[in-house]
Amino acid sequence: MWFRGRRRSIYEANLIASFLPYREYRDVAIEDLRYALGEVYIIATRMNVIFARASYKDPIELRRRLEERLPEDTPVLRVIPVTRIVPAEVEEVRKAVHSLLTAERPGSFAIRLEARLLREGREIPRMEAVKIIAEGIERRVDLGRPDILVLVKPFRVREGRLAAIYVGPPEGVFSSLKRGGERNGGER
């Protein structure tokens, strides 16, 4: 089973979960993810983010399982399925996004960039990065209701600056804030 054995690389993560920004919520968030998804291999945690590997067939299935099984008072705020992790250089992200979009069904798309990317080791403005990534994509842009969401989440880890990329239906990203009801902050 791929959950046991050698130490995993951050590049092997297939989901990123953010949780309430208090250290004491980390273990509860991990426990809740394991309850909702079954066996989850934690690759790394940083601040209020968990990088993990879990077994699921598609992002819609992942979201459904989270909605059905996560407790209402979970500290887990959002879970992003990860299609690929690459260095946070804009050209690396561009290549990955273009190759991932060719495998997707036809339809409109939108790019959401959650932090700045790098160009030759220097941060560039987000809009400039989005334009570089979108250049040459032969699809209609729909920022309001895209058929395909391209979500790029740059982050820093021991290995350097990386970017997690999700390409898929917008419904594949889970947010406990959009689930309804009041947030209790993980009280148990």
CSV table of N, CA and C in Angstrom, one decimal, residues 6-163:
chain,number,residue,atom,x,y,z
A,6,ARG,N,8.6,4.2,2.6
A,6,ARG,CA,9.5,5.4,2.5
A,6,ARG,C,8.9,6.7,2.7
A,7,ARG,N,9.7,7.7,3.1
A,7,ARG,CA,9.2,9.0,3.3
A,7,ARG,C,8.7,9.6,2.0
A,8,ARG,N,7.6,10.2,2.0
A,8,ARG,CA,7.0,10.8,0.7
A,8,ARG,C,7.5,12.2,0.5
A,9,SER,N,7.5,12.5,-0.8
A,9,SER,CA,7.9,13.9,-1.2
A,9,SER,C,6.6,14.7,-1.3
A,10,ILE,N,6.8,16.0,-1.1
A,10,ILE,CA,5.6,16.9,-1.2
A,10,ILE,C,5.0,16.8,-2.6
A,11,TYR,N,5.8,16.5,-3.6
A,11,TYR,CA,5.3,16.3,-5.0
A,11,TYR,C,4.2,15.2,-5.1
A,12,GLU,N,4.2,14.3,-4.2
A,12,GLU,CA,3.2,13.2,-4.2
A,12,GLU,C,1.9,13.5,-3.6
A,13,ALA,N,1.7,14.7,-3.0
A,13,ALA,CA,0.4,15.1,-2.4
A,13,ALA,C,-0.6,15.2,-3.5
A,14,ASN,N,-1.8,14.7,-3.2
A,14,ASN,CA,-2.9,14.9,-4.1
A,14,ASN,C,-4.1,15.7,-3.5
A,15,LEU,N,-3.8,16.2,-2.3
A,15,LEU,CA,-4.8,17.2,-1.8
A,15,LEU,C,-4.1,18.1,-0.8
A,16,ILE,N,-4.6,19.3,-0.7
A,16,ILE,CA,-4.2,20.3,0.3
A,16,ILE,C,-5.4,20.7,1.1
A,17,ALA,N,-5.3,20.6,2.4
A,17,ALA,CA,-6.4,21.0,3.3
A,17,ALA,C,-5.9,22.2,4.2
A,18,SER,N,-6.7,23.2,4.2
A,18,SER,CA,-6.4,24.3,5.2
A,18,SER,C,-7.3,24.2,6.3
A,19,PHE,N,-6.9,24.6,7.5
A,19,PHE,CA,-7.7,24.5,8.7
A,19,PHE,C,-7.5,25.8,9.5
A,20,LEU,N,-8.4,25.9,10.5
A,20,LEU,CA,-8.3,27.1,11.4
A,20,LEU,C,-6.9,27.4,11.9
A,21,PRO,N,-6.5,28.6,11.9
A,21,PRO,CA,-5.1,29.0,12.1
A,21,PRO,C,-4.6,28.9,13.6
A,22,TYR,N,-4.9,27.8,14.2
A,22,TYR,CA,-4.4,27.6,15.6
A,22,TYR,C,-3.7,26.2,15.6
A,23,ARG,N,-2.6,26.1,16.2
A,23,ARG,CA,-1.8,24.8,16.2
A,23,ARG,C,-2.6,23.7,16.7
A,24,GLU,N,-3.4,23.9,17.8
A,24,GLU,CA,-4.1,22.9,18.4
A,24,GLU,C,-5.2,22.2,17.5
A,25,TYR,N,-5.6,22.9,16.4
A,25,TYR,CA,-6.5,22.3,15.5
A,25,TYR,C,-5.9,21.3,14.5
A,26,ARG,N,-4.6,21.3,14.4
A,26,ARG,CA,-4.0,20.4,13.4
A,26,ARG,C,-4.4,19.0,13.5
A,27,ASP,N,-4.2,18.5,14.7
A,27,ASP,CA,-4.5,17.0,15.0
A,27,ASP,C,-6.0,16.7,14.8
A,28,VAL,N,-6.9,17.7,15.1
A,28,VAL,CA,-8.3,17.5,14.9
A,28,VAL,C,-8.6,17.5,13.4
A,29,ALA,N,-8.0,18.4,12.7
A,29,ALA,CA,-8.2,18.4,11.2
A,29,ALA,C,-7.8,17.1,10.6
A,30,ILE,N,-6.6,16.6,11.0
A,30,ILE,CA,-6.1,15.4,10.4
A,30,ILE,C,-7.1,14.2,10.8
A,31,GLU,N,-7.5,14.2,12.0
A,31,GLU,CA,-8.5,13.1,12.4
A,31,GLU,C,-9.8,13.2,11.6
A,32,ASP,N,-10.3,14.4,11.4
A,32,ASP,CA,-11.5,14.6,10.6
A,32,ASP,C,-11.3,14.2,9.2
A,33,LEU,N,-10.2,14.5,8.6
A,33,LEU,CA,-9.9,14.1,7.2
A,33,LEU,C,-9.9,12.6,7.1
A,34,ARG,N,-9.2,11.9,8.1
A,34,ARG,CA,-9.1,10.5,8.1
A,34,ARG,C,-10.5,9.8,8.3
A,35,TYR,N,-11.3,10.5,9.1
A,35,TYR,CA,-12.7,9.9,9.3
A,35,TYR,C,-13.5,10.1,8.0
A,36,ALA,N,-13.4,11.2,7.3
A,36,ALA,CA,-14.2,11.4,6.1
A,36,ALA,C,-13.6,10.7,4.9
A,37,LEU,N,-12.3,10.5,4.8
A,37,LEU,CA,-11.8,9.9,3.5
A,37,LEU,C,-11.2,8.5,3.7
A,38,GLY,N,-11.1,8.0,4.9
A,38,GLY,CA,-10.5,6.7,5.1
A,38,GLY,C,-9.0,6.9,5.4
A,39,GLU,N,-8.2,6.1,4.7
A,39,GLU,CA,-6.8,6.2,5.0
A,39,GLU,C,-6.2,7.4,4.2
A,40,VAL,N,-5.6,8.3,5.0
A,40,VAL,CA,-5.0,9.5,4.5
A,40,VAL,C,-3.5,9.5,5.0
A,41,TYR,N,-2.6,9.6,4.0
A,41,TYR,CA,-1.2,9.7,4.4
A,41,TYR,C,-0.8,11.2,4.4
A,42,ILE,N,-0.4,11.6,5.6
A,42,ILE,CA,0.0,13.0,5.8
A,42,ILE,C,1.5,13.1,5.3
A,43,ILE,N,1.7,14.0,4.3
A,43,ILE,CA,3.1,14.1,3.8
A,43,ILE,C,3.8,15.3,4.6
A,44,ALA,N,3.1,16.4,4.8
A,44,ALA,CA,3.7,17.5,5.5
A,44,ALA,C,2.6,18.4,6.1
A,45,THR,N,2.9,19.1,7.1
A,45,THR,CA,2.0,20.2,7.6
A,45,THR,C,2.8,21.5,7.7
A,46,ARG,N,2.2,22.6,7.4
A,46,ARG,CA,2.9,23.8,7.5
A,46,ARG,C,1.9,24.9,7.9
A,47,MET,N,2.2,25.6,9.0
A,47,MET,CA,1.2,26.6,9.5
A,47,MET,C,-0.2,26.0,9.6
A,48,ASN,N,-1.1,26.4,8.8
A,48,ASN,CA,-2.5,25.9,8.9
A,48,ASN,C,-2.8,25.1,7.6
A,49,VAL,N,-1.8,24.4,7.0
A,49,VAL,CA,-2.0,23.7,5.8
A,49,VAL,C,-1.5,22.3,6.0
A,50,ILE,N,-2.3,21.3,5.4
A,50,ILE,CA,-1.9,19.9,5.4
A,50,ILE,C,-1.7,19.4,4.0
A,51,PHE,N,-0.6,18.8,3.7
A,51,PHE,CA,-0.3,18.2,2.4
A,51,PHE,C,-0.5,16.7,2.6
A,52,ALA,N,-1.4,16.1,1.8
A,52,ALA,CA,-1.7,14.7,2.1
A,52,ALA,C,-1.9,13.9,0.8
A,53,ARG,N,-2.0,12.6,0.9
A,53,ARG,CA,-2.3,11.8,-0.2
A,53,ARG,C,-3.5,10.9,0.3
A,54,ALA,N,-4.5,10.9,-0.5
A,54,ALA,CA,-5.7,10.1,-0.2
A,54,ALA,C,-6.2,9.4,-1.4
A,55,SER,N,-7.0,8.4,-1.2
A,55,SER,CA,-7.5,7.6,-2.4
A,55,SER,C,-8.9,8.1,-2.8
A,56,TYR,N,-9.0,8.7,-4.0
A,56,TYR,CA,-10.2,9.1,-4.5
A,56,TYR,C,-10.1,9.1,-6.0
A,57,LYS,N,-11.3,8.8,-6.7
A,57,LYS,CA,-11.2,8.7,-8.2
A,57,LYS,C,-11.3,10.0,-8.9
A,58,ASP,N,-12.2,10.9,-8.4
A,58,ASP,CA,-12.2,12.2,-9.0
A,58,ASP,C,-12.6,13.3,-8.0
A,59,PRO,N,-12.4,14.6,-8.3
A,59,PRO,CA,-12.6,15.6,-7.3
A,59,PRO,C,-14.0,15.7,-6.8
A,60,ILE,N,-15.0,15.4,-7.6
A,60,ILE,CA,-16.4,15.5,-7.2
A,60,ILE,C,-16.7,14.4,-6.2
A,61,GLU,N,-16.1,13.2,-6.3
A,61,GLU,CA,-16.2,12.2,-5.3
A,61,GLU,C,-15.6,12.6,-4.0
A,62,LEU,N,-14.4,13.2,-4.1
A,62,LEU,CA,-13.7,13.7,-2.9
A,62,LEU,C,-14.6,14.7,-2.2
A,63,ARG,N,-15.2,15.7,-2.9
A,63,ARG,CA,-16.0,16.7,-2.3
A,63,ARG,C,-17.3,16.1,-1.6
A,64,ARG,N,-17.9,15.1,-2.4
A,64,ARG,CA,-19.1,14.5,-1.8
A,64,ARG,C,-18.8,13.8,-0.5
A,65,ARG,N,-17.6,13.0,-0.5
A,65,ARG,CA,-17.3,12.3,0.8
A,65,ARG,C,-17.0,13.3,1.9
A,66,LEU,N,-16.4,14.4,1.6
A,66,LEU,CA,-16.1,15.4,2.6
A,66,LEU,C,-17.4,16.1,3.1
A,67,GLU,N,-18.3,16.4,2.2
A,67,GLU,CA,-19.6,17.0,2.6
A,67,GLU,C,-20.4,16.0,3.5
A,68,GLU,N,-20.4,14.7,3.1
A,68,GLU,CA,-21.2,13.8,3.9
A,68,GLU,C,-20.6,13.4,5.2
A,69,ARG,N,-19.3,13.4,5.3
A,69,ARG,CA,-18.7,12.8,6.5
A,69,ARG,C,-17.9,13.7,7.4
A,70,LEU,N,-17.6,14.9,6.9
A,70,LEU,CA,-16.9,15.8,7.9
A,70,LEU,C,-17.8,16.3,8.9
A,71,PRO,N,-17.4,16.4,10.2
A,71,PRO,CA,-18.3,16.9,11.2
A,71,PRO,C,-18.6,18.4,10.9
A,72,GLU,N,-19.8,18.8,11.4
A,72,GLU,CA,-20.2,20.2,11.2
A,72,GLU,C,-19.2,21.2,11.9
A,73,ASP,N,-18.6,20.8,13.0
A,73,ASP,CA,-17.7,21.7,13.7
A,73,ASP,C,-16.2,21.4,13.4
A,74,THR,N,-15.9,20.9,12.2
A,74,THR,CA,-14.6,20.6,11.9
A,74,THR,C,-13.8,21.9,11.7
A,75,PRO,N,-12.5,21.9,12.1
A,75,PRO,CA,-11.6,23.0,11.8
A,75,PRO,C,-11.1,23.1,10.4
A,76,VAL,N,-11.4,22.1,9.6
A,76,VAL,CA,-11.1,22.0,8.1
A,76,VAL,C,-11.9,23.1,7.4
A,77,LEU,N,-11.2,24.0,6.8
A,77,LEU,CA,-11.8,25.1,6.1
A,77,LEU,C,-12.0,24.8,4.6
A,78,ARG,N,-11.0,24.3,4.0
A,78,ARG,CA,-11.0,24.0,2.5
A,78,ARG,C,-10.1,22.9,2.2
A,79,VAL,N,-10.6,22.1,1.2
A,79,VAL,CA,-9.7,21.0,0.6
A,79,VAL,C,-9.7,21.2,-0.9
A,80,ILE,N,-8.4,21.2,-1.4
A,80,ILE,CA,-8.2,21.4,-2.8
A,80,ILE,C,-7.6,20.1,-3.3
A,81,PRO,N,-8.2,19.5,-4.3
A,81,PRO,CA,-7.6,18.3,-5.0
A,81,PRO,C,-6.4,18.9,-5.8
A,82,VAL,N,-5.3,18.1,-5.8
A,82,VAL,CA,-4.1,18.6,-6.5
A,82,VAL,C,-3.9,17.7,-7.7
A,83,THR,N,-3.9,18.3,-8.9
A,83,THR,CA,-3.6,17.6,-10.1
A,83,THR,C,-2.1,17.4,-10.3
A,84,ARG,N,-1.4,18.5,-10.0
A,84,ARG,CA,0.1,18.4,-10.2
A,84,ARG,C,0.8,19.5,-9.3
A,85,ILE,N,2.0,19.2,-8.9
A,85,ILE,CA,2.8,20.2,-8.1
A,85,ILE,C,4.1,20.4,-8.9
A,86,VAL,N,4.4,21.7,-9.2
A,86,VAL,CA,5.5,22.1,-9.9
A,86,VAL,C,6.3,23.2,-9.2
A,87,PRO,N,7.5,23.5,-9.6
A,87,PRO,CA,8.2,24.7,-9.1
A,87,PRO,C,7.3,25.9,-9.3
A,88,ALA,N,7.3,26.9,-8.5
A,88,ALA,CA,6.5,28.1,-8.6
A,88,ALA,C,7.0,29.1,-9.6
A,89,GLU,N,7.7,28.7,-10.6
A,89,GLU,CA,8.1,29.6,-11.7
A,89,GLU,C,7.0,29.6,-12.7
A,90,VAL,N,6.6,30.8,-13.2
A,90,VAL,CA,5.5,31.0,-14.0
A,90,VAL,C,5.5,30.1,-15.3
A,91,GLU,N,6.7,29.9,-15.9
A,91,GLU,CA,6.8,29.1,-17.1
A,91,GLU,C,6.5,27.6,-16.8
A,92,GLU,N,7.0,27.1,-15.6
A,92,GLU,CA,6.7,25.8,-15.2
A,92,GLU,C,5.2,25.6,-15.0
A,93,VAL,N,4.5,26.5,-14.4
A,93,VAL,CA,3.1,26.5,-14.2
A,93,VAL,C,2.4,26.5,-15.5
A,94,ARG,N,2.8,27.4,-16.4
A,94,ARG,CA,2.2,27.5,-17.7
A,94,ARG,C,2.2,26.2,-18.5
A,95,LYS,N,3.4,25.5,-18.5
A,95,LYS,CA,3.5,24.3,-19.2
A,95,LYS,C,2.6,23.2,-18.6
A,96,ALA,N,2.6,23.2,-17.3
A,96,ALA,CA,1.7,22.2,-16.6
A,96,ALA,C,0.2,22.4,-16.9
A,97,VAL,N,-0.2,23.7,-16.8
A,97,VAL,CA,-1.6,24.0,-17.0
A,97,VAL,C,-2.0,23.7,-18.5
A,98,HIS,N,-1.1,24.0,-19.4
A,98,HIS,CA,-1.5,23.7,-20.8
A,98,HIS,C,-1.6,22.2,-21.1
A,99,SER,N,-0.7,21.4,-20.5
A,99,SER,CA,-0.8,20.0,-20.7
A,99,SER,C,-2.0,19.4,-20.0
A,100,LEU,N,-2.4,19.9,-18.8
A,100,LEU,CA,-3.5,19.4,-18.1
A,100,LEU,C,-4.8,19.8,-18.8
A,101,LEU,N,-4.9,21.0,-19.4
A,101,LEU,CA,-6.1,21.4,-20.1
A,101,LEU,C,-6.4,20.6,-21.3
A,102,THR,N,-5.3,20.1,-22.0
A,102,THR,CA,-5.6,19.3,-23.2
A,102,THR,C,-6.3,18.0,-22.9
A,103,ALA,N,-6.2,17.5,-21.6
A,103,ALA,CA,-6.9,16.3,-21.2
A,103,ALA,C,-8.3,16.5,-20.8
A,104,GLU,N,-8.7,17.8,-20.6
A,104,GLU,CA,-10.0,18.1,-20.1
A,104,GLU,C,-11.0,18.2,-21.2
A,105,ARG,N,-12.3,18.0,-20.9
A,105,ARG,CA,-13.4,18.2,-21.9
A,105,ARG,C,-13.4,19.6,-22.4
A,106,PRO,N,-14.0,19.8,-23.5
A,106,PRO,CA,-14.1,21.2,-24.0
A,106,PRO,C,-15.0,22.1,-23.1
A,107,GLY,N,-14.8,23.3,-23.2
A,107,GLY,CA,-15.6,24.3,-22.4
A,107,GLY,C,-14.8,25.5,-22.0
A,108,SER,N,-15.5,26.4,-21.3
A,108,SER,CA,-14.8,27.6,-20.8
A,108,SER,C,-13.9,27.3,-19.6
A,109,PHE,N,-13.0,28.3,-19.3
A,109,PHE,CA,-12.1,28.1,-18.2
A,109,PHE,C,-11.9,29.4,-17.5
A,110,ALA,N,-11.4,29.3,-16.3
A,110,ALA,CA,-11.0,30.5,-15.5
A,110,ALA,C,-9.8,30.1,-14.7
A,111,ILE,N,-8.8,31.1,-14.6
A,111,ILE,CA,-7.6,30.8,-13.8
A,111,ILE,C,-7.7,31.6,-12.5
A,112,ARG,N,-7.5,31.0,-11.4
A,112,ARG,CA,-7.5,31.6,-10.1
A,112,ARG,C,-6.1,31.4,-9.5
A,113,LEU,N,-5.4,32.4,-9.3
A,113,LEU,CA,-4.0,32.4,-8.8
A,113,LEU,C,-4.1,32.9,-7.3
A,114,GLU,N,-3.7,32.1,-6.3
A,114,GLU,CA,-3.9,32.5,-4.9
A,114,GLU,C,-2.7,33.3,-4.3
A,115,ALA,N,-1.6,33.3,-5.0
A,115,ALA,CA,-0.4,34.1,-4.5
A,115,ALA,C,0.5,34.3,-5.7
A,116,ARG,N,1.5,35.0,-5.5
A,116,ARG,CA,2.4,35.4,-6.6
A,116,ARG,C,3.3,34.2,-7.0
A,117,LEU,N,3.6,34.2,-8.3
A,117,LEU,CA,4.5,33.2,-8.9
A,117,LEU,C,5.8,33.9,-9.1
A,118,LEU,N,6.8,33.2,-9.5
A,118,LEU,CA,8.2,33.7,-9.8
A,118,LEU,C,8.5,33.7,-11.2
A,119,ARG,N,9.3,34.6,-11.7
A,119,ARG,CA,9.9,34.6,-13.0
A,119,ARG,C,11.4,34.9,-12.8
A,120,GLU,N,12.2,33.9,-13.1
A,120,GLU,CA,13.7,34.0,-12.9
A,120,GLU,C,14.0,34.3,-11.4
A,121,GLY,N,13.3,33.7,-10.5
A,121,GLY,CA,13.5,33.9,-9.1
A,121,GLY,C,12.9,35.1,-8.4
A,122,ARG,N,12.2,35.9,-9.2
A,122,ARG,CA,11.6,37.1,-8.6
A,122,ARG,C,10.1,37.1,-8.7
A,123,GLU,N,9.4,37.6,-7.7
A,123,GLU,CA,8.0,37.6,-7.7
A,123,GLU,C,7.5,38.5,-8.8
A,124,ILE,N,6.4,38.1,-9.5
A,124,ILE,CA,5.7,39.0,-10.5
A,124,ILE,C,4.3,39.2,-10.1
A,125,PRO,N,3.7,40.3,-10.5
A,125,PRO,CA,2.3,40.6,-10.2
A,125,PRO,C,1.4,39.4,-10.7
A,126,ARG,N,0.3,39.2,-9.9
A,126,ARG,CA,-0.6,38.1,-10.2
A,126,ARG,C,-1.2,38.2,-11.6
A,127,MET,N,-1.7,39.4,-12.0
A,127,MET,CA,-2.3,39.5,-13.3
A,127,MET,C,-1.3,39.3,-14.4
A,128,GLU,N,-0.1,39.6,-14.3
A,128,GLU,CA,0.9,39.3,-15.3
A,128,GLU,C,1.1,37.8,-15.4
A,129,ALA,N,1.1,37.1,-14.2
A,129,ALA,CA,1.3,35.7,-14.2
A,129,ALA,C,0.1,35.0,-14.9
A,130,VAL,N,-1.1,35.5,-14.6
A,130,VAL,CA,-2.3,34.9,-15.2
A,130,VAL,C,-2.3,35.1,-16.7
A,131,LYS,N,-1.9,36.2,-17.2
A,131,LYS,CA,-1.8,36.5,-18.6
A,131,LYS,C,-0.8,35.5,-19.3
A,132,ILE,N,0.3,35.3,-18.6
A,132,ILE,CA,1.3,34.4,-19.2
A,132,ILE,C,0.8,33.0,-19.2
A,133,ILE,N,0.1,32.5,-18.2
A,133,ILE,CA,-0.4,31.2,-18.1
A,133,ILE,C,-1.5,31.0,-19.2
A,134,ALA,N,-2.4,32.0,-19.3
A,134,ALA,CA,-3.5,31.9,-20.3
A,134,ALA,C,-3.1,32.0,-21.7
A,135,GLU,N,-2.0,32.6,-22.0
A,135,GLU,CA,-1.5,32.8,-23.4
A,135,GLU,C,-1.5,31.5,-24.2
A,136,GLY,N,-2.2,31.5,-25.3
A,136,GLY,CA,-2.2,30.4,-26.2
A,136,GLY,C,-3.2,29.3,-25.9
A,137,ILE,N,-4.0,29.5,-24.8
A,137,ILE,CA,-5.1,28.5,-24.5
A,137,ILE,C,-6.3,28.8,-25.4
A,138,GLU,N,-6.7,27.9,-26.2
A,138,GLU,CA,-7.7,28.0,-27.2
A,138,GLU,C,-9.1,27.7,-26.6
A,139,ARG,N,-9.5,28.4,-25.6
A,139,ARG,CA,-10.8,28.1,-24.9
A,139,ARG,C,-11.4,29.5,-24.6
A,140,ARG,N,-12.6,29.5,-24.4
A,140,ARG,CA,-13.3,30.7,-24.0
A,140,ARG,C,-13.1,31.0,-22.5
A,141,VAL,N,-12.8,32.2,-22.1
A,141,VAL,CA,-12.7,32.6,-20.7
A,141,VAL,C,-14.0,32.9,-20.1
A,142,ASP,N,-14.3,32.4,-19.0
A,142,ASP,CA,-15.6,32.7,-18.2
A,142,ASP,C,-15.2,32.8,-16.8
A,143,LEU,N,-15.1,34.0,-16.3
A,143,LEU,CA,-14.6,34.2,-14.9
A,143,LEU,C,-15.8,33.9,-13.9
A,144,GLY,N,-17.0,34.0,-14.3
A,144,GLY,CA,-18.2,33.9,-13.4
A,144,GLY,C,-18.5,32.4,-13.2
A,145,ARG,N,-18.8,31.7,-14.3
A,145,ARG,CA,-19.2,30.3,-14.2
A,145,ARG,C,-18.4,29.4,-15.2
A,146,PRO,N,-17.1,29.2,-14.9
A,146,PRO,CA,-16.4,28.4,-15.9
A,146,PRO,C,-16.7,26.9,-15.8
A,147,ASP,N,-16.5,26.2,-17.0
A,147,ASP,CA,-16.7,24.8,-17.0
A,147,ASP,C,-15.5,24.1,-16.3
A,148,ILE,N,-14.3,24.7,-16.5
A,148,ILE,CA,-13.1,24.2,-15.9
A,148,ILE,C,-12.4,25.3,-15.1
A,149,LEU,N,-12.1,24.9,-13.9
A,149,LEU,CA,-11.3,25.8,-13.0
A,149,LEU,C,-9.9,25.4,-13.0
A,150,VAL,N,-9.0,26.4,-13.2
A,150,VAL,CA,-7.6,26.2,-13.0
A,150,VAL,C,-7.2,27.0,-11.8
A,151,LEU,N,-6.9,26.3,-10.7
A,151,LEU,CA,-6.6,26.9,-9.4
A,151,LEU,C,-5.1,26.7,-9.2
A,152,VAL,N,-4.4,27.7,-9.0
A,152,VAL,CA,-2.9,27.6,-8.7
A,152,VAL,C,-2.7,28.2,-7.3
A,153,LYS,N,-2.1,27.4,-6.5
A,153,LYS,CA,-1.8,27.7,-5.1
A,153,LYS,C,-0.3,27.6,-4.8
A,154,PRO,N,0.4,28.7,-4.9
A,154,PRO,CA,1.8,28.7,-4.6
A,154,PRO,C,2.0,28.6,-3.1
A,155,PHE,N,3.1,28.0,-2.7
A,155,PHE,CA,3.4,27.9,-1.3
A,155,PHE,C,4.9,27.6,-1.1
A,156,ARG,N,5.4,27.8,0.1
A,156,ARG,CA,6.8,27.6,0.5
A,156,ARG,C,6.9,26.4,1.4
A,157,VAL,N,7.9,25.6,1.1
A,157,VAL,CA,8.2,24.4,1.9
A,157,VAL,C,9.7,24.3,1.9
A,158,ARG,N,10.2,23.3,2.6
A,158,ARG,CA,11.6,23.1,2.7
A,158,ARG,C,12.3,22.9,1.4
A,159,GLU,N,11.5,22.3,0.4
A,159,GLU,CA,12.1,22.1,-0.9
A,159,GLU,C,12.2,23.4,-1.7
A,160,GLY,N,11.6,24.5,-1.2
A,160,GLY,CA,11.6,25.8,-2.0
A,160,GLY,C,10.2,26.2,-2.2
A,161,ARG,N,10.0,27.0,-3.2
A,161,ARG,CA,8.7,27.6,-3.6
A,161,ARG,C,8.1,26.7,-4.7
A,162,LEU,N,6.9,26.2,-4.3
A,162,LEU,CA,6.2,25.3,-5.3
A,162,LEU,C,4.8,25.8,-5.5
A,163,ALA,N,4.2,25.2,-6.5
A,163,ALA,CA,2.8,25.6,-6.9
A,163,ALA,C,2.0,24.3,-7.0
